[in-house]
PDB file of C-alpha atoms in Angstrom:
ATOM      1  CA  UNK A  26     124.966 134.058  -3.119  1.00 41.00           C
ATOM      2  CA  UNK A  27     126.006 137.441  -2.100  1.00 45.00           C
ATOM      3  CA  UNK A  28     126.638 138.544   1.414  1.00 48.00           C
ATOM      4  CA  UNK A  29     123.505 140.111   3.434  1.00 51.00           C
ATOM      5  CA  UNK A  30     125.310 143.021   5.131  1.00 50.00           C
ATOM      6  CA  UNK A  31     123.370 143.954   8.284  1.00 62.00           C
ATOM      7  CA  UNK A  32     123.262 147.240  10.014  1.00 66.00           C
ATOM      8  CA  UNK A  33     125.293 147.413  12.687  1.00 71.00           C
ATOM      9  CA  UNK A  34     121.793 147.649  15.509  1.00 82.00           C
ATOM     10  CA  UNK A  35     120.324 145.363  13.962  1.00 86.00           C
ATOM     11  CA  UNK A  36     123.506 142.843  14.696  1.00 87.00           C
ATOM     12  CA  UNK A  37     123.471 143.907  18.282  1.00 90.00           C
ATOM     13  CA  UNK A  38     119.934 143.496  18.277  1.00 90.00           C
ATOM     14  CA  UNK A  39     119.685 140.384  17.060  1.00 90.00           C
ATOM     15  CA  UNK A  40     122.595 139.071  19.770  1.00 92.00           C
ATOM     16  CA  UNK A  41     120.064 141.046  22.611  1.00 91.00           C
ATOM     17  CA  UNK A  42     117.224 139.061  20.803  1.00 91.00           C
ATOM     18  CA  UNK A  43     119.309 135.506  21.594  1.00 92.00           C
ATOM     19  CA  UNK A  44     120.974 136.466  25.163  1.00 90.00           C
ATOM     20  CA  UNK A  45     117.110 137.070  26.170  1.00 87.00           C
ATOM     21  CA  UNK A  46     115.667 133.768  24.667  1.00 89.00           C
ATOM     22  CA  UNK A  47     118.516 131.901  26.485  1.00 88.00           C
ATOM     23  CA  UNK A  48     118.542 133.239  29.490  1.00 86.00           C
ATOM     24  CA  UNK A  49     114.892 132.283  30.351  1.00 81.00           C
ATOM     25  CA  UNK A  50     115.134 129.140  28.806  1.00 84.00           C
ATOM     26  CA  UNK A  51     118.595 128.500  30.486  1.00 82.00           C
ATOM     27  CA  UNK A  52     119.288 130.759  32.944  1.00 82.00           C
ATOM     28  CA  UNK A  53     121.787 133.631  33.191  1.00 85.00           C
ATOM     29  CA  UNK A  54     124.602 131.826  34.967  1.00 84.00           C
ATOM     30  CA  UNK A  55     123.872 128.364  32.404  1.00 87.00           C
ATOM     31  CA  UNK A  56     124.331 130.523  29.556  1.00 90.00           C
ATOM     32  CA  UNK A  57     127.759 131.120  27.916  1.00 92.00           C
ATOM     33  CA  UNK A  58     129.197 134.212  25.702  1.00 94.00           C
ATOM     34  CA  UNK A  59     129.413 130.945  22.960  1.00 94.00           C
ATOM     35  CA  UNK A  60     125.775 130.352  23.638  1.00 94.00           C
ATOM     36  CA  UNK A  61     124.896 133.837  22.521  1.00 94.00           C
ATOM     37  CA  UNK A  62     127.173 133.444  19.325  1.00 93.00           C
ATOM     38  CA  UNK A  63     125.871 130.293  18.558  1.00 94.00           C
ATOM     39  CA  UNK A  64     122.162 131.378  18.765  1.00 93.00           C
ATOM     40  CA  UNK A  65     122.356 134.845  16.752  1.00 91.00           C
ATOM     41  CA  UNK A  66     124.482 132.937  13.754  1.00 91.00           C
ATOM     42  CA  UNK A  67     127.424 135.542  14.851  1.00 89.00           C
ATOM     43  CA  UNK A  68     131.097 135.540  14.799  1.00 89.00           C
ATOM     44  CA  UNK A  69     132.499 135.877  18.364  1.00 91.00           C
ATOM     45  CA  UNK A  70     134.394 139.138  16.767  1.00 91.00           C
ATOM     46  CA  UNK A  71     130.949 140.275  15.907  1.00 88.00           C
ATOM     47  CA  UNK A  72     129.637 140.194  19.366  1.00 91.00           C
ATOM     48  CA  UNK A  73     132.717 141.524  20.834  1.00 91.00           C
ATOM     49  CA  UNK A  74     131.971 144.453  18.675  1.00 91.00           C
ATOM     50  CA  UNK A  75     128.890 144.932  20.501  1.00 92.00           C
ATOM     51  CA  UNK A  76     129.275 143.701  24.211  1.00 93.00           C
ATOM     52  CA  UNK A  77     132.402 143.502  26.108  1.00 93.00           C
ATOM     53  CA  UNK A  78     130.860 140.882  28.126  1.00 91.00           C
ATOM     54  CA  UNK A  79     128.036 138.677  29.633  1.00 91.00           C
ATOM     55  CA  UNK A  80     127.285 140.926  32.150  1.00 91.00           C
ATOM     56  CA  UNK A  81     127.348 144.124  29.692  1.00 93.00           C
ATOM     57  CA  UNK A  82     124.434 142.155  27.643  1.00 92.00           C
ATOM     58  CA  UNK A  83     122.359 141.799  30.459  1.00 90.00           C
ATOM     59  CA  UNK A  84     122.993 145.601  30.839  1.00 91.00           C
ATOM     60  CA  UNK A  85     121.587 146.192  27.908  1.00 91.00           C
ATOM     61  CA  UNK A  86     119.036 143.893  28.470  1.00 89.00           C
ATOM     62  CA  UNK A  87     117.819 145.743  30.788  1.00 89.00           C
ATOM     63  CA  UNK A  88     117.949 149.129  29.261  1.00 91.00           C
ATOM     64  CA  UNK A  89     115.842 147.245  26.025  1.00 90.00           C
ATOM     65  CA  UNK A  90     112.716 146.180  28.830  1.00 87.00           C
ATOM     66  CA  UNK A  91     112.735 149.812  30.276  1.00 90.00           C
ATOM     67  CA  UNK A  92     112.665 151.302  26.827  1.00 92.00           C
ATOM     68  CA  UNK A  93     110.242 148.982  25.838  1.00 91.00           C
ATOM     69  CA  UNK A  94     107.957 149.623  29.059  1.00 91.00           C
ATOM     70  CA  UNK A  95     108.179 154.096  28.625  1.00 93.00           C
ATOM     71  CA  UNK A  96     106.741 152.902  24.852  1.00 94.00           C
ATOM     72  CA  UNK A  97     103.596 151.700  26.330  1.00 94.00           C
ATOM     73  CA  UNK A  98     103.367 154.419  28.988  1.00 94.00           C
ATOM     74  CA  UNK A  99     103.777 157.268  26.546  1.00 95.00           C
ATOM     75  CA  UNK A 100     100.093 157.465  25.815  1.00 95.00           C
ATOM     76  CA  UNK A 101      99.930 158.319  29.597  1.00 96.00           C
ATOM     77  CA  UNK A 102     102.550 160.843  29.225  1.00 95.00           C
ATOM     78  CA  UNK A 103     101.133 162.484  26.093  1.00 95.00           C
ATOM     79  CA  UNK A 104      97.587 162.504  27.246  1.00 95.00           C
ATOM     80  CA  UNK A 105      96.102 165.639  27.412  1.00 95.00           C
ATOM     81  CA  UNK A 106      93.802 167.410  30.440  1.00 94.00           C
ATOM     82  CA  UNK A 107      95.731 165.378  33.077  1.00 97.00           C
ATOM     83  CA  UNK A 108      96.879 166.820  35.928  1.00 97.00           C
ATOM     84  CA  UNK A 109     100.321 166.179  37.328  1.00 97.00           C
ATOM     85  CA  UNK A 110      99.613 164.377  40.357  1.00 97.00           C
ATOM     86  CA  UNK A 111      96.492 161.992  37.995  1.00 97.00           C
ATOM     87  CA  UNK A 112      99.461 161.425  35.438  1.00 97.00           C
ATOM     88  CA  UNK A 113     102.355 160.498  37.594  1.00 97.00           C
ATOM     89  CA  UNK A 114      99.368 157.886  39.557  1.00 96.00           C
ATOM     90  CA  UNK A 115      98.502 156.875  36.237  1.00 96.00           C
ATOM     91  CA  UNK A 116     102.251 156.185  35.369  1.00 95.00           C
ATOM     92  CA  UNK A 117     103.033 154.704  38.282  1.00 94.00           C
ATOM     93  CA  UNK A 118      99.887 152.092  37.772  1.00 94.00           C
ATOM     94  CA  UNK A 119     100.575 151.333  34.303  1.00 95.00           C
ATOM     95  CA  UNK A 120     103.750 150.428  35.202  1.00 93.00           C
ATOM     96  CA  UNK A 121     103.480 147.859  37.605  1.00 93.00           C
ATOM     97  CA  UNK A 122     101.083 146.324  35.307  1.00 93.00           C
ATOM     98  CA  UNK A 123     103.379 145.910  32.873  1.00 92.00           C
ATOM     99  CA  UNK A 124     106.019 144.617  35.694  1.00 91.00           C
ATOM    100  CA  UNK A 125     103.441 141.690  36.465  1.00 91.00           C
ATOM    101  CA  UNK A 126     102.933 140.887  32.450  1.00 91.00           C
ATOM    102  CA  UNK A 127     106.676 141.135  32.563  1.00 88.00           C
ATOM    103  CA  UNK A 128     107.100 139.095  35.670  1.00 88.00           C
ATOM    104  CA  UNK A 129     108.624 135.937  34.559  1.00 86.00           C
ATOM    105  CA  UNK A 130     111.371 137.912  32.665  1.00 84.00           C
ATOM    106  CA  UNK A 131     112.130 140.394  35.454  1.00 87.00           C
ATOM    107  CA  UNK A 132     112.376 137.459  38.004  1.00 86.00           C
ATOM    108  CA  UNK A 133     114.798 135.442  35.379  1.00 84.00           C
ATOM    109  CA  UNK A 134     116.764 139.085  35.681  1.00 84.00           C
ATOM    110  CA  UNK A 135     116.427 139.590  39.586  1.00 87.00           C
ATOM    111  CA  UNK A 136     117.321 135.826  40.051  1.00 85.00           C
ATOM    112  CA  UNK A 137     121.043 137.215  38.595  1.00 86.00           C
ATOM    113  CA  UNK A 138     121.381 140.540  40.209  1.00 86.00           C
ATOM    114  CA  UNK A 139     120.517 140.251  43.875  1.00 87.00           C
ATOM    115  CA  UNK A 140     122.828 137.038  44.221  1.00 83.00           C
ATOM    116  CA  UNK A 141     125.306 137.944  46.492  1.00 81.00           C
ATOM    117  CA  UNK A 142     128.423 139.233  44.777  1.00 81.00           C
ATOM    118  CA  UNK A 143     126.557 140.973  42.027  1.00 85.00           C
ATOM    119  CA  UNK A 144     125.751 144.201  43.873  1.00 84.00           C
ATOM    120  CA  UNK A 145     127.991 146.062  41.624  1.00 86.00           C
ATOM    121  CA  UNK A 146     126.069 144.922  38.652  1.00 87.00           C
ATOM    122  CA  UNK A 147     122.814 145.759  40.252  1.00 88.00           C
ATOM    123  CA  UNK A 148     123.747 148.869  40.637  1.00 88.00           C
ATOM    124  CA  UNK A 149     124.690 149.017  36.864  1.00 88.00           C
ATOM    125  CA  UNK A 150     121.118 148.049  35.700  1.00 88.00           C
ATOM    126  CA  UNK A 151     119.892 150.304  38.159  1.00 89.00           C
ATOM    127  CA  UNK A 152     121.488 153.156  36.658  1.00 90.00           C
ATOM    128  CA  UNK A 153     120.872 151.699  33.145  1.00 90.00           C
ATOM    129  CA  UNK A 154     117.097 151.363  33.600  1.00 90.00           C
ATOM    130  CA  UNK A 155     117.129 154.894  35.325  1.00 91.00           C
ATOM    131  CA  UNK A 156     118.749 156.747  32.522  1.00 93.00           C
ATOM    132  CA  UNK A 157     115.912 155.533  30.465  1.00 94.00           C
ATOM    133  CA  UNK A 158     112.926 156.638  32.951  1.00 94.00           C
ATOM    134  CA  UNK A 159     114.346 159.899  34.063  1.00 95.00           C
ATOM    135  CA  UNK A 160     113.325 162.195  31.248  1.00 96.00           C
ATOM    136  CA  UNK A 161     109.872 161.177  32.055  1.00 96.00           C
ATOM    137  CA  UNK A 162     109.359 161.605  35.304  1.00 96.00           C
ATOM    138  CA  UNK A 163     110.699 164.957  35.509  1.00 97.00           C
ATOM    139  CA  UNK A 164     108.570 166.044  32.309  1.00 97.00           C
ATOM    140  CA  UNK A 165     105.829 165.237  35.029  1.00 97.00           C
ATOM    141  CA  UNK A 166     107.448 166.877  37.979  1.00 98.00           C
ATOM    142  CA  UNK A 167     107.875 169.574  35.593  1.00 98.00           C
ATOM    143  CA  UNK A 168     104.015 169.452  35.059  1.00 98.00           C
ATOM    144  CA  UNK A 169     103.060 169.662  38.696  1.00 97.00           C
ATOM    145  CA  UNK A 170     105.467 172.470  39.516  1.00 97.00           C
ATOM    146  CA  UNK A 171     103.608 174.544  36.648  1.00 97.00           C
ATOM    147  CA  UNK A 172     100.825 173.971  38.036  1.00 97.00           C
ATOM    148  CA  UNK A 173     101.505 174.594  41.507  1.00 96.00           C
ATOM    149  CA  UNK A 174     100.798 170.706  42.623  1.00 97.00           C
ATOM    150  CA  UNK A 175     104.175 169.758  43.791  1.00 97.00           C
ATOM    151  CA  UNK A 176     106.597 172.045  45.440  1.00 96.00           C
ATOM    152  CA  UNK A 177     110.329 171.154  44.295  1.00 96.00           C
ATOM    153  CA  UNK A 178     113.362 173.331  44.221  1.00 93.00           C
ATOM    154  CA  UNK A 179     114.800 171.729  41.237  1.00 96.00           C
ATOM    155  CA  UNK A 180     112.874 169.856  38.968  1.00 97.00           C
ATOM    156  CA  UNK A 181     116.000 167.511  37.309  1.00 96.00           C
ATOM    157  CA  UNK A 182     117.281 167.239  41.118  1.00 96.00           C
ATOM    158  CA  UNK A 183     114.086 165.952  42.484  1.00 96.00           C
ATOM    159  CA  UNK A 184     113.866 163.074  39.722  1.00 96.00           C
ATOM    160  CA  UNK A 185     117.501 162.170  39.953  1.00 95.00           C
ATOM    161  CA  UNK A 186     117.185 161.445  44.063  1.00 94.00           C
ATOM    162  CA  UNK A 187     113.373 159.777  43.570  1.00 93.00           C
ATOM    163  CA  UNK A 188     115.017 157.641  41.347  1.00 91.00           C
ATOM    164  CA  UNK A 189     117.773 156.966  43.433  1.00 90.00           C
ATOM    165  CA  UNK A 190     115.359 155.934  46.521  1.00 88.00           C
ATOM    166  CA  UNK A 191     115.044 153.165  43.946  1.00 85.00           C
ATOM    167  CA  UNK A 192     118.351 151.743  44.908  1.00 84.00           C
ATOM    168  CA  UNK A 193     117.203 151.419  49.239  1.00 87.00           C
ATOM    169  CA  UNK A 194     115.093 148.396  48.272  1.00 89.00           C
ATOM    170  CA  UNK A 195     117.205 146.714  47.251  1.00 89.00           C
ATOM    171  CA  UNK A 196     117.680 144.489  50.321  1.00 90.00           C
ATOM    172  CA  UNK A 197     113.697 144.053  50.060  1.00 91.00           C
ATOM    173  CA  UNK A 198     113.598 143.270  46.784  1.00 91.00           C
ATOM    174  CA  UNK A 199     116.376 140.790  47.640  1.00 91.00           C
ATOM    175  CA  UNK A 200     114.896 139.114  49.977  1.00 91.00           C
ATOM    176  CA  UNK A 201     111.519 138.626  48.485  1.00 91.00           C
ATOM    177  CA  UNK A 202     113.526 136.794  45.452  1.00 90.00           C
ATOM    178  CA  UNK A 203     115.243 135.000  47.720  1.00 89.00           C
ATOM    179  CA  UNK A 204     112.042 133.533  49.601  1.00 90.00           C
ATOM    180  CA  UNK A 205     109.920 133.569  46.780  1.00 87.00           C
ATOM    181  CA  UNK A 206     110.261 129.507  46.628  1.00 85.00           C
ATOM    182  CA  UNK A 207     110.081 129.259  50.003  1.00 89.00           C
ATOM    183  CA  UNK A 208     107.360 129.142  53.257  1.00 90.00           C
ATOM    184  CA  UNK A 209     108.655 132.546  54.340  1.00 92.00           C
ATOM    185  CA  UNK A 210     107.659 133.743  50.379  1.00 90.00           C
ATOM    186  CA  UNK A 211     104.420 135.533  50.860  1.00 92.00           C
ATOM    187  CA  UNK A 212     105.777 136.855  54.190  1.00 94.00           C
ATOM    188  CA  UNK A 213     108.785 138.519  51.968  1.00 93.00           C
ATOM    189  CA  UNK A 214     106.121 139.698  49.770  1.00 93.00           C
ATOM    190  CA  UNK A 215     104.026 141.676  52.665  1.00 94.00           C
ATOM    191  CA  UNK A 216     106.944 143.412  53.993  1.00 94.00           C
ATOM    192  CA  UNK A 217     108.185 143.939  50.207  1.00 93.00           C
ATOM    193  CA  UNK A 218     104.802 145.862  49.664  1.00 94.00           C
ATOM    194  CA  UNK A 219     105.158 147.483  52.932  1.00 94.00           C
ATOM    195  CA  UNK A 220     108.573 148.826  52.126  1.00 94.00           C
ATOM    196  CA  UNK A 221     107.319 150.372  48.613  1.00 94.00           C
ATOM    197  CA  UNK A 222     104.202 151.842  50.340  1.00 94.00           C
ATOM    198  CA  UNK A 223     106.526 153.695  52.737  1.00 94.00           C
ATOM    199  CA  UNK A 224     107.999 154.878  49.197  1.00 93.00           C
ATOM    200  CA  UNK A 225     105.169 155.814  48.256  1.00 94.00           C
ATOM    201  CA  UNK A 226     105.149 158.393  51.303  1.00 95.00           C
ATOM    202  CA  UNK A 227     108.591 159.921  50.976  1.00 95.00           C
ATOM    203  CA  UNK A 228     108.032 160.428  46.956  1.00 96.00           C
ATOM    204  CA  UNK A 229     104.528 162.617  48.579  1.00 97.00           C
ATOM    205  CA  UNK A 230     106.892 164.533  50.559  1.00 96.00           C
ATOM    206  CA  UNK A 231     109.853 164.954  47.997  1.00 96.00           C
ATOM    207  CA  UNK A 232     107.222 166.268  46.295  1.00 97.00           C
ATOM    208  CA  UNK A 233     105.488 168.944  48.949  1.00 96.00           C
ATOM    209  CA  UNK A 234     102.155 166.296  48.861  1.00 97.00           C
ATOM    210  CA  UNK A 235     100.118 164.966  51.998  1.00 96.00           C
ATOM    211  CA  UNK A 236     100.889 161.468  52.363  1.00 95.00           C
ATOM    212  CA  UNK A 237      98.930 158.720  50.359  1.00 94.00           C
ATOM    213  CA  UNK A 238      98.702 161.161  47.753  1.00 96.00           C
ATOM    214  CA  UNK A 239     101.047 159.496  45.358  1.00 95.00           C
ATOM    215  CA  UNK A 240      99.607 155.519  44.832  1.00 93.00           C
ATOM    216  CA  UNK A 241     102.927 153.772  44.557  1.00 91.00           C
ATOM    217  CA  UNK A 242     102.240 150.291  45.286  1.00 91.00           C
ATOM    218  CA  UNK A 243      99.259 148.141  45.470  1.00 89.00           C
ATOM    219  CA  UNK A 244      98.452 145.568  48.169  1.00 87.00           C
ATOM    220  CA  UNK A 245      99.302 142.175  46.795  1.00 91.00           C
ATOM    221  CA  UNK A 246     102.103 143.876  43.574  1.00 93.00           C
ATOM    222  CA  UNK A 247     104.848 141.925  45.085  1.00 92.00           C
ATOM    223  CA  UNK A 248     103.246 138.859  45.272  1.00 91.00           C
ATOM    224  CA  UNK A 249     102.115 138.706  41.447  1.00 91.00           C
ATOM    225  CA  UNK A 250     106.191 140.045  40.462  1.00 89.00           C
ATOM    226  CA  UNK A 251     107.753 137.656  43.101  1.00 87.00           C
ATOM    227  CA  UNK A 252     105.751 134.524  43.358  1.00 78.00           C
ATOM    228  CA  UNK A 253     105.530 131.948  40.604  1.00 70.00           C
ATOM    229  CA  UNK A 254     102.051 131.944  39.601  1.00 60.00           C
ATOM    230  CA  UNK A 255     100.749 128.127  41.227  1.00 52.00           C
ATOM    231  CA  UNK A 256      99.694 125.474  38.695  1.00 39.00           C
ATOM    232  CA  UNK A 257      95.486 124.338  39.049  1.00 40.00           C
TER     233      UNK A 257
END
């Protein structure tokens, strides 16, 4: 039987396919480089080809889900007779509906990167999943400065440092995972919610915008992301 020669993507994608299965069925830290090998039916020269390490797949991991995500918001983006301000609030909503379909995968994920020790590979995913939103939001920004609803002085500046506001929750975040199991777990959630709504506010003034224009979180978000759902 002749050889089935694969293109090289498809190989890595196939090994992203397997890390991603395994790791919510084992965990990140249960899971082993071997694992990965063992479940994609590839050589451990093959994968090495690909990923340099554990942590590097989960990288990538993580760049797949945002990708994956901006695919299902780009009817927002592309929809025409929206202004600015209704897109970027339409964006914004979509997306943390998809974060709550997503939720028991991004939990698997955050149960890995706010450990303590790992803060140098949250801040890789962070800039991972960043590269892959930043295009769109400034195409937005862009919008609203044609149009005279947001008042920026640099339009690729202004998404680069929204984005980066990203990376102050993370002590939030990392606390909410941390509770989420616990009695102090809704609690985590409130102030969680709290800390994205003040977000909310300093993306309205990045952005020359009364406050409470921009609808960045929704009472009860980190809850649904955080929490288990409880069985009947």
């Amino acid at each position: 039987m002749p050889r089935i020669v694969k293109h090289p993507q498809e190989r890595r994608k196939e090994l992203l396919d397997a890390a991603r299965d395994l790791f919510f069925e084992r965990g990140y830290e249960a899971t082993t480089v071997n694992d990965i090998i063992a479940r994609a039916g590839m050589s451990k020269g093959g994968f090495y080809h690909h990923f340099a390490s554990k942590e590097d797949v989960l990288e990538a991991l993580a760049e797949a889900m945002a990708r994956e995500s901006l695919a299902q918001l780009q009817a927002i983006l592309d929809e025409p007779g929206l202004d600015a301000l209704t897109r970027l609030n339409a964006f914004l909503s979509r997306a943390r509906r998809l974060k709550v379909e997503q939720a028991p995968a991004i939990r698997a994920m955050f149960y890995v990167i706010f450990r303590p020790g790992n803060l140098v590979l949250y801040h890789r995913l962070n800039a991972a999943v960043g590269a892959v939103t930043l295009p769109a939001l400034a195409r937005i920004i862009a919008q609203g400065q044609e149009e005279g609803i947001f008042d920026v002085p640099d339009v690729q500046a202004v998404a680069e440092i929204i984005l980066t506001l990203g990376a102050s929750t993370h002590d939030a975040v990392a606390h909410a995972v941390n509770a989420a199991d616990t009695l102090e777990g809704e609690a985590a959630a409130a102030a969680l919610d709290e800390r994205l709504r003040m977000h909310g506010i300093a993306l309205d003034r990045i952005l020359g915008l009364p406050d409470g224009s921009i609808r960045f979180v929704e009472n009860g978000f980190a809850k649904a992301l955080m929490m288990p759902a409880q069985a009947p």
